[in-house]
Short mmCIF file of N, CA, C and O and ligand atoms in Angstrom, two decimals:
data_model
loop_
_atom_site.label_atom_id
_atom_site.label_comp_id
_atom_site.label_asym_id
_atom_site.label_seq_id
_atom_site.Cartn_x
_atom_site.Cartn_y
_atom_site.Cartn_z
N MET A 1 0.77 -61.79 69.52
CA MET A 1 0.93 -62.59 68.36
C MET A 1 -0.19 -63.18 67.72
O MET A 1 -1.02 -64.20 68.06
N ALA A 2 -0.56 -62.34 66.65
CA ALA A 2 -1.99 -62.63 65.87
C ALA A 2 -1.79 -63.71 64.91
O ALA A 2 -2.78 -64.53 64.46
N PHE A 3 -0.39 -64.37 64.36
CA PHE A 3 -0.20 -65.05 63.42
C PHE A 3 -0.51 -66.48 63.48
O PHE A 3 -1.28 -66.78 62.53
N ILE A 4 -0.61 -67.01 64.79
CA ILE A 4 -0.80 -68.18 64.80
C ILE A 4 -1.46 -69.13 65.92
O ILE A 4 -1.87 -70.08 66.20
N THR A 5 -2.67 -68.03 66.60
CA THR A 5 -3.34 -68.48 67.35
C THR A 5 -4.32 -69.73 67.03
O THR A 5 -4.60 -69.88 65.75
N ILE A 6 -4.47 -70.86 67.71
CA ILE A 6 -5.05 -71.91 67.18
C ILE A 6 -6.69 -71.70 66.63
O ILE A 6 -7.45 -71.09 67.50
N ASN A 7 -6.50 -72.23 65.45
CA ASN A 7 -7.76 -71.98 64.70
C ASN A 7 -8.67 -70.79 64.55
O ASN A 7 -9.84 -70.75 65.14
N GLU A 8 -7.92 -69.61 64.66
CA GLU A 8 -8.75 -68.17 64.89
C GLU A 8 -8.11 -67.74 63.37
O GLU A 8 -7.12 -67.99 62.81
N ALA A 9 -8.80 -66.48 62.98
CA ALA A 9 -8.35 -65.68 61.85
C ALA A 9 -7.00 -65.14 62.10
O ALA A 9 -6.86 -64.47 63.13
N PHE A 10 -6.00 -65.00 60.93
CA PHE A 10 -5.05 -64.05 61.28
C PHE A 10 -4.69 -63.64 60.07
O PHE A 10 -5.25 -64.27 58.81
N ILE A 11 -3.94 -62.60 59.81
CA ILE A 11 -3.17 -61.99 58.84
C ILE A 11 -1.99 -62.61 58.52
O ILE A 11 -1.37 -62.57 59.53
N CYS A 12 -1.32 -63.11 57.31
CA CYS A 12 -0.14 -63.91 57.07
C CYS A 12 0.96 -62.79 57.12
O CYS A 12 0.97 -61.93 56.42
N GLU A 13 1.93 -62.98 58.04
CA GLU A 13 2.96 -61.89 57.81
C GLU A 13 3.92 -62.06 56.85
O GLU A 13 4.57 -61.24 56.23
N VAL A 14 3.56 -63.18 56.06
CA VAL A 14 4.89 -63.47 54.99
C VAL A 14 4.27 -62.87 53.56
O VAL A 14 4.69 -61.71 52.75
N CYS A 15 2.56 -63.10 53.58
CA CYS A 15 2.32 -62.63 52.16
C CYS A 15 0.87 -61.72 52.39
O CYS A 15 0.32 -61.25 51.28
N GLY A 16 0.45 -61.50 53.50
CA GLY A 16 -0.43 -60.77 53.74
C GLY A 16 -2.21 -61.37 53.72
O GLY A 16 -2.98 -60.45 53.43
N THR A 17 -2.04 -62.57 53.22
CA THR A 17 -3.50 -62.90 53.09
C THR A 17 -4.30 -63.23 54.44
O THR A 17 -3.56 -63.62 55.12
N GLU A 18 -5.33 -62.72 54.19
CA GLU A 18 -6.19 -63.24 55.30
C GLU A 18 -6.78 -64.66 55.59
O GLU A 18 -7.54 -65.04 54.54
N ASN A 19 -6.60 -65.11 56.43
CA ASN A 19 -7.00 -66.59 57.00
C ASN A 19 -8.07 -66.66 57.79
O ASN A 19 -7.91 -66.10 58.82
N CYS A 20 -9.43 -67.27 57.12
CA CYS A 20 -10.20 -67.13 58.20
C CYS A 20 -9.89 -68.65 58.92
O CYS A 20 -9.26 -69.52 58.56
N PRO A 21 -10.69 -68.99 60.24
CA PRO A 21 -10.58 -70.19 60.81
C PRO A 21 -10.92 -71.58 59.89
O PRO A 21 -11.80 -71.39 59.31
N ALA A 22 -10.18 -72.39 60.05
CA ALA A 22 -10.49 -73.57 58.97
C ALA A 22 -11.72 -74.25 59.88
O ALA A 22 -12.23 -74.25 60.80
N GLN A 23 -12.12 -75.20 58.61
CA GLN A 23 -13.39 -75.77 58.74
C GLN A 23 -13.13 -77.11 59.99
O GLN A 23 -14.04 -77.13 60.82
N LYS A 24 -12.39 -78.09 59.69
CA LYS A 24 -12.49 -79.15 60.48
C LYS A 24 -11.34 -79.43 61.28
O LYS A 24 -11.23 -79.98 62.30
N THR A 25 -10.05 -78.55 60.83
CA THR A 25 -8.65 -78.52 61.66
C THR A 25 -8.50 -77.33 62.09
O THR A 25 -9.05 -76.50 61.95
N CYS A 26 -7.32 -77.25 62.96
CA CYS A 26 -6.87 -76.25 63.46
C CYS A 26 -5.52 -75.47 62.44
O CYS A 26 -4.89 -76.23 62.32
N ARG A 27 -5.85 -74.48 61.96
CA ARG A 27 -5.19 -73.88 60.91
C ARG A 27 -3.98 -73.17 61.69
O ARG A 27 -4.00 -72.62 62.75
N ASN A 28 -2.76 -73.71 61.42
CA ASN A 28 -1.38 -73.14 61.80
C ASN A 28 -0.57 -72.53 60.69
O ASN A 28 0.55 -72.14 61.02
N HIS A 29 -1.10 -72.49 59.31
CA HIS A 29 -0.57 -72.13 58.44
C HIS A 29 -1.21 -71.56 57.53
O HIS A 29 -2.36 -71.59 57.45
N CYS A 30 -0.59 -70.49 56.66
CA CYS A 30 -1.30 -69.86 55.43
C CYS A 30 -1.64 -70.70 54.42
O CYS A 30 -0.80 -71.43 53.95
N LYS A 31 -3.09 -70.17 54.23
CA LYS A 31 -3.64 -71.19 52.94
C LYS A 31 -3.01 -70.94 51.77
O LYS A 31 -3.15 -71.71 50.59
N LYS A 32 -2.37 -69.57 51.56
CA LYS A 32 -2.05 -69.06 50.33
C LYS A 32 -0.59 -69.51 50.10
O LYS A 32 -0.45 -70.16 49.23
N CYS A 33 0.70 -68.96 51.07
CA CYS A 33 1.72 -69.55 50.66
C CYS A 33 2.27 -70.52 51.53
O CYS A 33 3.70 -70.87 51.52
N LEU A 34 1.53 -70.95 52.48
CA LEU A 34 1.69 -71.99 53.49
C LEU A 34 2.49 -71.94 54.37
O LEU A 34 3.36 -72.60 55.20
N SER A 35 2.98 -70.45 54.56
CA SER A 35 4.03 -69.85 55.75
C SER A 35 3.25 -70.20 57.06
O SER A 35 2.44 -70.26 57.38
N SER A 36 4.17 -70.44 57.87
CA SER A 36 3.82 -70.70 59.28
C SER A 36 4.56 -70.20 60.41
O SER A 36 5.74 -69.57 59.75
N LYS A 37 4.72 -70.23 61.66
CA LYS A 37 5.42 -69.56 62.37
C LYS A 37 5.58 -70.57 63.67
O LYS A 37 5.19 -71.21 63.93
N HIS A 38 7.29 -70.46 64.15
CA HIS A 38 7.71 -71.37 65.07
C HIS A 38 7.29 -70.84 66.65
O HIS A 38 7.98 -69.91 67.25
N VAL A 39 6.20 -71.74 66.78
CA VAL A 39 5.51 -71.38 68.09
C VAL A 39 5.53 -72.54 68.94
O VAL A 39 5.55 -72.71 70.29
N ASP A 40 5.87 -73.72 68.33
CA ASP A 40 5.56 -75.03 69.03
C ASP A 40 7.26 -75.72 69.18
O ASP A 40 7.72 -75.21 68.61
N GLU A 41 7.05 -76.14 70.51
CA GLU A 41 8.83 -76.80 70.65
C GLU A 41 8.75 -78.04 70.77
O GLU A 41 9.35 -78.50 69.94
N LYS A 42 8.02 -78.79 71.36
CA LYS A 42 7.96 -80.61 71.51
C LYS A 42 7.04 -81.23 70.87
O LYS A 42 7.34 -81.84 70.01
N PHE A 43 5.93 -80.61 70.70
CA PHE A 43 4.66 -81.22 69.99
C PHE A 43 3.82 -79.96 69.42
O PHE A 43 3.85 -79.11 69.89
N PRO A 44 3.11 -80.37 68.31
CA PRO A 44 2.02 -79.56 67.51
C PRO A 44 1.16 -78.84 68.77
O PRO A 44 0.58 -79.91 69.30
N GLY A 45 0.74 -77.60 68.85
CA GLY A 45 0.07 -77.06 69.83
C GLY A 45 0.47 -76.77 71.09
O GLY A 45 -0.25 -75.91 71.95
N ASP A 46 1.81 -77.28 71.36
CA ASP A 46 2.14 -76.63 73.08
C ASP A 46 2.52 -75.37 73.23
O ASP A 46 2.59 -74.88 74.25
N ARG A 47 2.83 -74.43 71.81
CA ARG A 47 3.03 -72.94 71.82
C ARG A 47 4.19 -72.66 73.13
O ARG A 47 3.97 -71.77 73.92
N GLU A 48 5.10 -73.70 73.16
CA GLU A 48 6.14 -73.56 74.09
C GLU A 48 7.46 -72.80 73.31
O GLU A 48 8.18 -72.39 74.29
N SER A 49 7.58 -72.66 72.43
CA SER A 49 8.82 -72.00 71.74
C SER A 49 8.89 -70.49 71.82
O SER A 49 7.95 -69.76 71.62
N GLN A 50 10.25 -70.17 72.25
CA GLN A 50 10.31 -68.79 72.03
C GLN A 50 10.90 -68.10 71.15
O GLN A 50 11.21 -66.93 70.72
N CYS A 51 11.04 -68.79 69.84
CA CYS A 51 11.86 -68.68 68.84
C CYS A 51 10.99 -67.51 67.82
O CYS A 51 11.37 -66.69 67.46
N LEU A 52 9.63 -68.10 67.14
CA LEU A 52 8.99 -67.14 66.56
C LEU A 52 9.36 -66.87 65.42
O LEU A 52 9.04 -65.48 64.58
N GLY A 53 10.22 -67.56 64.98
CA GLY A 53 10.88 -67.32 63.52
C GLY A 53 9.76 -67.81 62.49
O GLY A 53 9.01 -68.44 62.76
N THR A 54 10.09 -67.32 61.16
CA THR A 54 8.90 -67.61 60.08
C THR A 54 9.36 -68.99 59.67
O THR A 54 10.65 -69.14 59.29
N MET A 55 8.35 -69.85 59.49
CA MET A 55 8.66 -71.14 59.15
C MET A 55 7.73 -71.21 57.77
O MET A 55 6.85 -71.03 57.32
N LYS A 56 8.95 -71.87 56.66
CA LYS A 56 8.60 -71.87 55.19
C LYS A 56 8.28 -73.08 54.93
O LYS A 56 8.82 -74.14 55.36
N ALA A 57 7.30 -73.23 54.19
CA ALA A 57 7.26 -74.75 53.53
C ALA A 57 8.21 -75.17 52.77
O ALA A 57 8.36 -74.41 51.51
N ILE A 58 8.97 -75.88 53.07
CA ILE A 58 9.96 -76.53 52.03
C ILE A 58 10.06 -77.46 51.42
O ILE A 58 10.71 -77.94 50.26
N ASP A 59 9.06 -78.52 51.64
CA ASP A 59 8.89 -79.75 51.10
C ASP A 59 7.26 -80.32 51.60
O ASP A 59 6.66 -80.03 52.46
N ILE A 60 6.76 -81.05 50.32
CA ILE A 60 5.46 -81.80 50.75
C ILE A 60 5.93 -83.31 50.67
O ILE A 60 6.51 -83.83 49.76
N GLN A 61 5.30 -83.85 51.45
CA GLN A 61 5.18 -85.47 51.58
C GLN A 61 3.74 -86.21 51.27
O GLN A 61 3.25 -85.70 51.79
N VAL A 62 3.87 -87.14 50.65
CA VAL A 62 2.81 -87.94 50.70
C VAL A 62 2.75 -89.05 51.37
O VAL A 62 3.81 -90.03 51.16
N HIS A 63 1.78 -89.23 52.27
CA HIS A 63 1.70 -90.18 53.32
C HIS A 63 1.15 -91.57 52.70
O HIS A 63 0.16 -90.98 51.67
N PRO A 64 1.54 -92.80 53.35
CA PRO A 64 0.52 -93.95 52.92
C PRO A 64 -0.99 -93.70 52.61
O PRO A 64 -1.65 -94.26 51.69
N LYS A 65 -1.63 -92.98 53.19
CA LYS A 65 -3.06 -92.95 53.21
C LYS A 65 -3.60 -91.52 52.39
O LYS A 65 -4.77 -91.10 52.32
N HIS A 66 -2.46 -91.38 51.55
CA HIS A 66 -2.77 -90.35 50.69
C HIS A 66 -2.90 -88.97 51.33
O HIS A 66 -3.56 -88.04 50.46
N GLU A 67 -2.45 -88.88 52.40
CA GLU A 67 -2.44 -87.35 52.91
C GLU A 67 -1.19 -86.52 52.48
O GLU A 67 -0.20 -87.14 52.60
N LEU A 68 -1.29 -85.49 52.05
CA LEU A 68 -0.07 -84.51 51.84
C LEU A 68 0.27 -83.92 53.55
O LEU A 68 -0.62 -83.43 53.93
N VAL A 69 1.54 -84.00 53.56
CA VAL A 69 2.04 -83.59 54.69
C VAL A 69 3.10 -82.26 54.44
O VAL A 69 3.87 -82.72 53.61
N ILE A 70 3.01 -81.17 54.74
CA ILE A 70 3.76 -79.75 54.59
C ILE A 70 4.82 -80.09 55.52
O ILE A 70 4.52 -80.01 57.05
N ILE A 71 6.11 -79.92 54.90
CA ILE A 71 7.18 -80.07 55.93
C ILE A 71 7.74 -78.19 55.92
O ILE A 71 8.13 -77.85 55.15
N HIS A 72 7.63 -77.79 57.24
CA HIS A 72 7.92 -76.47 57.84
C HIS A 72 9.32 -76.28 57.96
O HIS A 72 9.49 -77.08 59.08
N GLU A 73 10.13 -75.38 57.54
CA GLU A 73 11.51 -75.31 58.30
C GLU A 73 11.56 -73.88 58.81
O GLU A 73 11.30 -72.92 57.84
N CYS A 74 12.22 -73.80 59.82
CA CYS A 74 12.15 -72.29 60.64
C CYS A 74 13.41 -71.59 60.14
O CYS A 74 14.51 -72.05 60.11
N GLU A 75 13.39 -70.34 59.60
CA GLU A 75 14.42 -69.76 58.99
C GLU A 75 15.07 -69.20 60.00
O GLU A 75 16.32 -68.80 59.40
N LYS A 76 14.86 -69.03 61.08
CA LYS A 76 15.63 -68.62 62.72
C LYS A 76 16.62 -69.52 62.94
O LYS A 76 17.78 -69.41 63.06
N CYS A 77 15.81 -70.88 63.31
CA CYS A 77 16.68 -71.87 64.12
C CYS A 77 16.95 -73.16 63.41
O CYS A 77 17.52 -73.93 63.63
N GLY A 78 16.30 -73.31 61.98
CA GLY A 78 16.46 -74.35 61.05
C GLY A 78 15.56 -75.66 61.55
O GLY A 78 15.73 -76.69 61.30
N LYS A 79 14.69 -75.53 62.91
CA LYS A 79 13.73 -76.45 63.27
C LYS A 79 12.81 -76.77 62.07
O LYS A 79 12.23 -76.05 61.15
N LYS A 80 12.60 -78.21 61.91
CA LYS A 80 11.70 -78.74 60.71
C LYS A 80 10.54 -79.37 61.65
O LYS A 80 10.41 -79.84 63.00
N ILE A 81 9.26 -78.79 61.19
CA ILE A 81 8.18 -79.28 61.74
C ILE A 81 6.91 -79.89 60.56
O ILE A 81 7.21 -79.50 59.51
N LYS A 82 6.50 -81.02 60.77
CA LYS A 82 5.45 -81.79 59.91
C LYS A 82 3.78 -81.09 60.08
O LYS A 82 3.82 -81.21 61.29
N ASN A 83 3.33 -80.86 59.16
CA ASN A 83 1.94 -80.24 59.37
C ASN A 83 1.01 -80.89 58.31
O ASN A 83 1.50 -81.22 56.98
N LYS A 84 -0.06 -81.42 58.77
CA LYS A 84 -0.97 -81.90 57.85
C LYS A 84 -1.56 -80.90 56.62
O LYS A 84 -2.03 -79.57 57.18
N LYS A 85 -1.80 -80.91 55.72
CA LYS A 85 -2.14 -80.13 54.53
C LYS A 85 -3.93 -79.50 55.10
O LYS A 85 -4.79 -80.71 55.44
N ALA A 86 -4.35 -78.35 54.91
CA ALA A 86 -5.78 -78.08 55.17
C ALA A 86 -6.56 -78.18 53.92
O ALA A 86 -5.77 -78.20 52.89
N ASP A 87 -7.99 -78.39 54.16
CA ASP A 87 -8.50 -78.62 52.86
C ASP A 87 -8.43 -77.66 51.93
O ASP A 87 -8.51 -77.73 50.64
N ASP A 88 -8.15 -76.36 52.36
CA ASP A 88 -8.22 -75.24 51.35
C ASP A 88 -6.80 -74.43 51.18
O ASP A 88 -6.80 -73.48 50.70
N ASP A 89 -5.94 -75.29 51.37
CA ASP A 89 -4.73 -74.92 51.17
C ASP A 89 -4.23 -74.83 49.63
O ASP A 89 -4.97 -75.61 48.81
N SER A 90 -3.53 -73.70 49.12
CA SER A 90 -3.42 -73.37 47.59
C SER A 90 -2.66 -74.52 47.33
O SER A 90 -1.59 -74.83 47.37
N GLN A 91 -3.59 -75.12 46.31
CA GLN A 91 -2.98 -76.15 45.34
C GLN A 91 -1.98 -75.83 44.76
O GLN A 91 -0.77 -76.50 44.31
N GLU A 92 -1.83 -74.55 43.97
CA GLU A 92 -0.73 -73.93 43.22
C GLU A 92 0.66 -73.96 44.13
O GLU A 92 1.60 -74.24 43.36
N THR A 93 0.30 -73.42 45.30
CA THR A 93 1.86 -73.25 46.02
C THR A 93 2.25 -75.03 46.27
O THR A 93 3.54 -75.05 46.09
N ILE A 94 1.54 -75.80 46.67
CA ILE A 94 1.82 -77.15 46.84
C ILE A 94 2.39 -77.54 45.60
O ILE A 94 3.61 -78.47 45.61
N LEU A 95 1.98 -77.32 44.38
CA LEU A 95 2.71 -78.03 43.24
C LEU A 95 4.04 -77.13 42.96
O LEU A 95 4.93 -77.73 42.65
N GLU A 96 4.22 -75.88 43.11
CA GLU A 96 5.28 -75.03 43.26
C GLU A 96 6.50 -75.88 44.12
O GLU A 96 7.61 -75.69 43.50
N ILE A 97 6.12 -76.04 45.24
CA ILE A 97 6.99 -76.40 46.13
C ILE A 97 7.54 -77.93 45.69
O ILE A 97 8.75 -78.30 45.73
N GLN A 98 6.56 -78.62 45.27
CA GLN A 98 7.06 -80.11 44.45
C GLN A 98 7.95 -79.91 43.50
O GLN A 98 8.73 -80.60 43.17
N LYS A 99 7.58 -78.83 42.58
CA LYS A 99 8.41 -78.79 41.23
C LYS A 99 9.66 -78.15 41.96
O LYS A 99 10.65 -78.65 41.26
N ARG A 100 9.87 -77.47 42.67
CA ARG A 100 11.22 -76.72 43.08
C ARG A 100 12.05 -78.07 43.49
O ARG A 100 13.17 -77.89 43.39
N LYS A 101 11.38 -78.88 44.51
CA LYS A 101 12.30 -79.78 45.04
C LYS A 101 12.58 -80.79 44.11
O LYS A 101 13.80 -81.26 44.24
N ALA A 102 11.55 -80.97 43.02
CA ALA A 102 12.09 -81.98 42.03
C ALA A 102 13.44 -81.31 41.23
O ALA A 102 14.42 -81.88 40.95
N GLU A 103 13.20 -80.11 40.83
CA GLU A 103 14.34 -79.43 40.06
C GLU A 103 15.53 -79.15 40.81
O GLU A 103 16.59 -79.60 40.31
N SER A 104 15.74 -79.33 42.19
CA SER A 104 16.93 -79.43 42.77
C SER A 104 17.54 -80.44 43.07
O SER A 104 18.67 -80.68 43.01
N PHE A 105 16.64 -81.70 42.91
CA PHE A 105 16.91 -82.97 42.89
C PHE A 105 17.83 -83.47 41.74
O PHE A 105 18.83 -84.14 41.78
N PHE A 106 17.37 -82.70 40.45
CA PHE A 106 18.19 -83.14 39.25
C PHE A 106 19.29 -82.55 39.00
O PHE A 106 19.83 -82.42 37.89
N ARG A 107 19.28 -81.24 39.78
CA ARG A 107 20.62 -80.12 39.20
C ARG A 107 21.91 -80.70 39.56
O ARG A 107 21.99 -81.33 40.37
ZN1 ZN B 1 0.87 -66.20 53.45
ZN1 ZN B 2 12.67 -71.40 65.15
#
């Protein structure tokens, strides 16, 4: 599985973007579409899950320290995992997710 090895370059299975290793953090999601893969079971980085479903970013939360947290949901089993935003994550995609979320709220 090349998708989500800890902090190594990988090609996104969802959008095909080449992701190089992150500078300060462990990259576990695509910097372009923010998709991830369900590989962790109990805590981030344990690589215990047998699911391997695609995890789409469904929500963005702002934490008290003004950190952005991406909420990933597994398309296969529905598990939700929180991930810290990486420095070079696509601002465009983040805005899109926030917009989509706001629109569904008012519908
Ligand atoms: Zn991607
Ligand atoms: Zn899953």
